[in-house]
Amino acid sequence: MKLAKFFEAKPGRSINLRKIDPDDTVGFKSKKQALAQLAENKKLLTELQYKLYAESKQSLLVVLQAMDAAGKDGVINHVMAPMNPQGCRVQGFKKPTPEERAHDFLWRVHKHAPKDGEVVIFNRSHYEDVLVVRVHDLAPKKIWSKRYGMINEFEKLLASNNTRIVKFFLHISKEEQLKRFKKRLDDPAKNWKISDSDYAERAYWDKYMDAFEDTISKCSTKHAPWYVIPANHKWFRNLAVSSILVETMRSMKMEIPEPSVDLDEIRKLADAAAEEA
Ligand code: AMP
Ligand code: MG
């Protein structure tokens, strides 16, 4: 099954997250059943990223947004592991610094866009400026409401520069989030992940869902689609994201460049060197 088509938020249509089941695993019954495809995706991602890097004419931008504990870090770990660190990078976006705040909201983002041959993953992104900013009234509505259009134009600019953009919303349930927070509290190795605001933010869950629905509805475009990934099951989340990345990178049709040197000439030198040795 083509998971990309299945989970894509269709451009121009409004999305209702309450109708999308975060427990969905579209026919896969268990992690065990998914293992073979997970392994295959890993191998394919290695090959595809190698080609992207070698070709060095296009790039890939992966945007991750989600509620806390939905698995952004897990996805990054899973997706990056098969890739060569020379050609990929993760960029996180925290609360804007005073300097960032003194600029337009895309200023800090644009400079981290991928260059030719590169894969860049955004752990949070310019979308925070229509999510947390909207939910917490960090800017007036007349400011943030104009940003959807600006974001679409910005992503169009990147796309016209041969950057493929895929955006994932990792969709967990409020109950699953609570379970994961509890694990963070109980497991000393995970304590560091807890932040002051985690439980307090749960009071804003519905407001966040409204903000995500608007964002995905307005900003899922042909050149930069949003995918809503059921993420209550970590293995399925990884399977879906890696499958969509494989599909996306395949469709980019990268080509290993022709050698820039005369191989016959070099072979002669190689033969001579072998004889001498
Ligand atoms: P984390 O990714 O969990 O380390 O947390 C980063 C925090 O920065 C989150 O609470 C985000 O909502 C917040 N953040 C990221 N971008 C912005 C932004 N543009 N405006 C306000 N808060 C932001
Ligand atoms: Mg956090």
Coordinates of N, CA and C and ligand atoms in Angstrom, one line a residue, residues 68 124 184 193 195 198, ligand 2:
D68 N 3.7 17.3 22.6 CA 4.8 16.8 23.4 C 4.7 15.3 23.5
R124 N 10.4 20.8 15.1 CA 9.6 22.0 15.2 C 10.1 22.9 14.1
R184 N 8.1 9.1 31.7 CA 9.2 10.0 31.9 C 9.4 10.3 33.4
K193 N 13.7 14.5 30.3 CA 12.8 15.0 29.2 C 11.6 15.7 29.7
S195 N 9.4 18.7 31.2 CA 9.6 20.1 31.4 C 8.4 20.6 32.2
D198 N 4.9 20.7 30.6 CA 4.2 19.6 30.0 C 2.8 19.3 30.4
Ligands
MG2 MG 9.1 19.6 25.3

